[in-house]
PDB file of C-alpha atoms in Angstrom:
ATOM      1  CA  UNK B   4       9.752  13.521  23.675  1.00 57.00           C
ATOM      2  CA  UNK B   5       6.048  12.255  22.898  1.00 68.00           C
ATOM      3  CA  UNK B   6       5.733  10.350  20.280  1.00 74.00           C
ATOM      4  CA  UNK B   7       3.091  10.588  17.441  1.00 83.00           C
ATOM      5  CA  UNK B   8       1.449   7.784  16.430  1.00 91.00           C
ATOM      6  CA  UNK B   9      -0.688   9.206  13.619  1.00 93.00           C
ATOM      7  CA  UNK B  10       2.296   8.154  10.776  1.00 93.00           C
ATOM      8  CA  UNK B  11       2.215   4.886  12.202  1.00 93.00           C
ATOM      9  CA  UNK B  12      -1.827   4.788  11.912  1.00 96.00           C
ATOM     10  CA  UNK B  13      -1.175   5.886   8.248  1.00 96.00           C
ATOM     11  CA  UNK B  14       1.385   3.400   7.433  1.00 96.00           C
ATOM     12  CA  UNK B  15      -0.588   0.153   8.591  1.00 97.00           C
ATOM     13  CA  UNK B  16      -3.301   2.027   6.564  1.00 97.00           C
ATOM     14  CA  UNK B  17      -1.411   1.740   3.581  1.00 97.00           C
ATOM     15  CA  UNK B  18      -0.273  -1.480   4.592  1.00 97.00           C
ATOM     16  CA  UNK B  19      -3.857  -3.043   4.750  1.00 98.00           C
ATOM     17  CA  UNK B  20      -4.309  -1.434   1.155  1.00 97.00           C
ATOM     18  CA  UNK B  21      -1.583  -3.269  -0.426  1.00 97.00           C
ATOM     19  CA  UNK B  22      -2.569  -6.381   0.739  1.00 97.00           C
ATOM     20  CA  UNK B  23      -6.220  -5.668  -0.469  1.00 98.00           C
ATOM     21  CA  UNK B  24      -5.196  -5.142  -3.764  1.00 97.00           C
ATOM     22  CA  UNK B  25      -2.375  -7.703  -4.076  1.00 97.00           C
ATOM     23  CA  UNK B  26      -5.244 -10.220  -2.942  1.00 98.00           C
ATOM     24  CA  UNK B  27      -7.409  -8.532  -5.894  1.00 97.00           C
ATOM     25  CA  UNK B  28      -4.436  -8.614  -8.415  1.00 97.00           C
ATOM     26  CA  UNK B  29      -3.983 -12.051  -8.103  1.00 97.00           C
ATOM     27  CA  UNK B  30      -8.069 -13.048  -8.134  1.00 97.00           C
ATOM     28  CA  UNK B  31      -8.109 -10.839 -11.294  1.00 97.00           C
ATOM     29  CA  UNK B  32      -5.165 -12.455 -12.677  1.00 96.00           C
ATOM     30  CA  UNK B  33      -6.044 -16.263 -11.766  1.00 96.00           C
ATOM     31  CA  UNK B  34      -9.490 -15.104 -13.440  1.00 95.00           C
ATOM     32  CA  UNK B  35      -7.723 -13.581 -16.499  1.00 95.00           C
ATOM     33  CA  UNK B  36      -9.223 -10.112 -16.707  1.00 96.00           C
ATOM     34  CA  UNK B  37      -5.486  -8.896 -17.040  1.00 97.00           C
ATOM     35  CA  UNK B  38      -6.785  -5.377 -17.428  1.00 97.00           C
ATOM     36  CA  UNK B  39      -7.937  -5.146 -13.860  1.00 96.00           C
ATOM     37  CA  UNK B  40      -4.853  -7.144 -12.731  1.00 97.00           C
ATOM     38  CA  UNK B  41      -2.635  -4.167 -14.175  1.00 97.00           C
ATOM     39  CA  UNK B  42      -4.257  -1.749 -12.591  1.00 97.00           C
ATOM     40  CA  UNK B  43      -4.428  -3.074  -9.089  1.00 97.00           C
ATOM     41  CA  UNK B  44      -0.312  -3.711 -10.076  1.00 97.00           C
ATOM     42  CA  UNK B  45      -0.230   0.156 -10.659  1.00 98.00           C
ATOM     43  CA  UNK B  46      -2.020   1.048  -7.391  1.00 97.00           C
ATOM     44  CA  UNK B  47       0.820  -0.868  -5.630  1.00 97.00           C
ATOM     45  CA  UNK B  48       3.284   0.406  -7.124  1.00 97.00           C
ATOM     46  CA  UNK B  49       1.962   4.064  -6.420  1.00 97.00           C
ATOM     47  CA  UNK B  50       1.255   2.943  -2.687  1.00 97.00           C
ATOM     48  CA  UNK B  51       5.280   2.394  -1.815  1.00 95.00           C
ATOM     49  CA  UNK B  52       6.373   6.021  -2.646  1.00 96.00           C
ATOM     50  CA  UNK B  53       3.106   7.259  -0.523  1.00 97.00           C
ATOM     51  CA  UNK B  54       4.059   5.259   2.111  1.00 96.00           C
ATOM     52  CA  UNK B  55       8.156   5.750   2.036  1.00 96.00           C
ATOM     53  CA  UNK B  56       7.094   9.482   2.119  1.00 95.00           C
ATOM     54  CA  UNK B  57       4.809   9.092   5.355  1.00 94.00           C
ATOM     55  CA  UNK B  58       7.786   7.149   6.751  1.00 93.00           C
ATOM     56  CA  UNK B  59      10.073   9.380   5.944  1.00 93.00           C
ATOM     57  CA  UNK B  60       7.893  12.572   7.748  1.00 90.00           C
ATOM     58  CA  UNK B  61       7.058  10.248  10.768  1.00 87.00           C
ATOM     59  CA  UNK B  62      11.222  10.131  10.894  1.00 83.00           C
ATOM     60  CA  UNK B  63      11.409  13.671  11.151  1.00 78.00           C
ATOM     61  CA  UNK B  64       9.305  14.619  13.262  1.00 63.00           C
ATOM     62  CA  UNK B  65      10.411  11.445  16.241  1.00 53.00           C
ATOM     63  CA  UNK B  66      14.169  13.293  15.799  1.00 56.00           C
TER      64      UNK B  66
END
């Protein structure tokens, strides 16, 4: 079986993105603009459901 390497490119892409804006969450926050920290907060919380979902396909298709 070949395996495909494109859900594995697009979860270190979403990878890289949380840590970009966990980094700018907590500048935001240590510079109290607290509206900016919430919605880099939001963004990461909307990034783990993208990404369980490309894990998930990347599952199926390896089977």
């Amino acid at each position: 079986m070949k395996r495909s390497y494109v859900p594995v490119a697009l979860l270190l892409a979403v990878l890289f993105l949380n840590i970009i804006f966990t980094q700018y969450m907590v500048h935001q926050y240590f510079y109290e603009h607290y509206t900016n920290t919430i919605i880099a907060a939001v963004i990461n919380v909307i990034l783990f459901p993208i990404a369980f979902l490309i894990y998930k396909k990347g599952v199926n298709v390896n089977d």
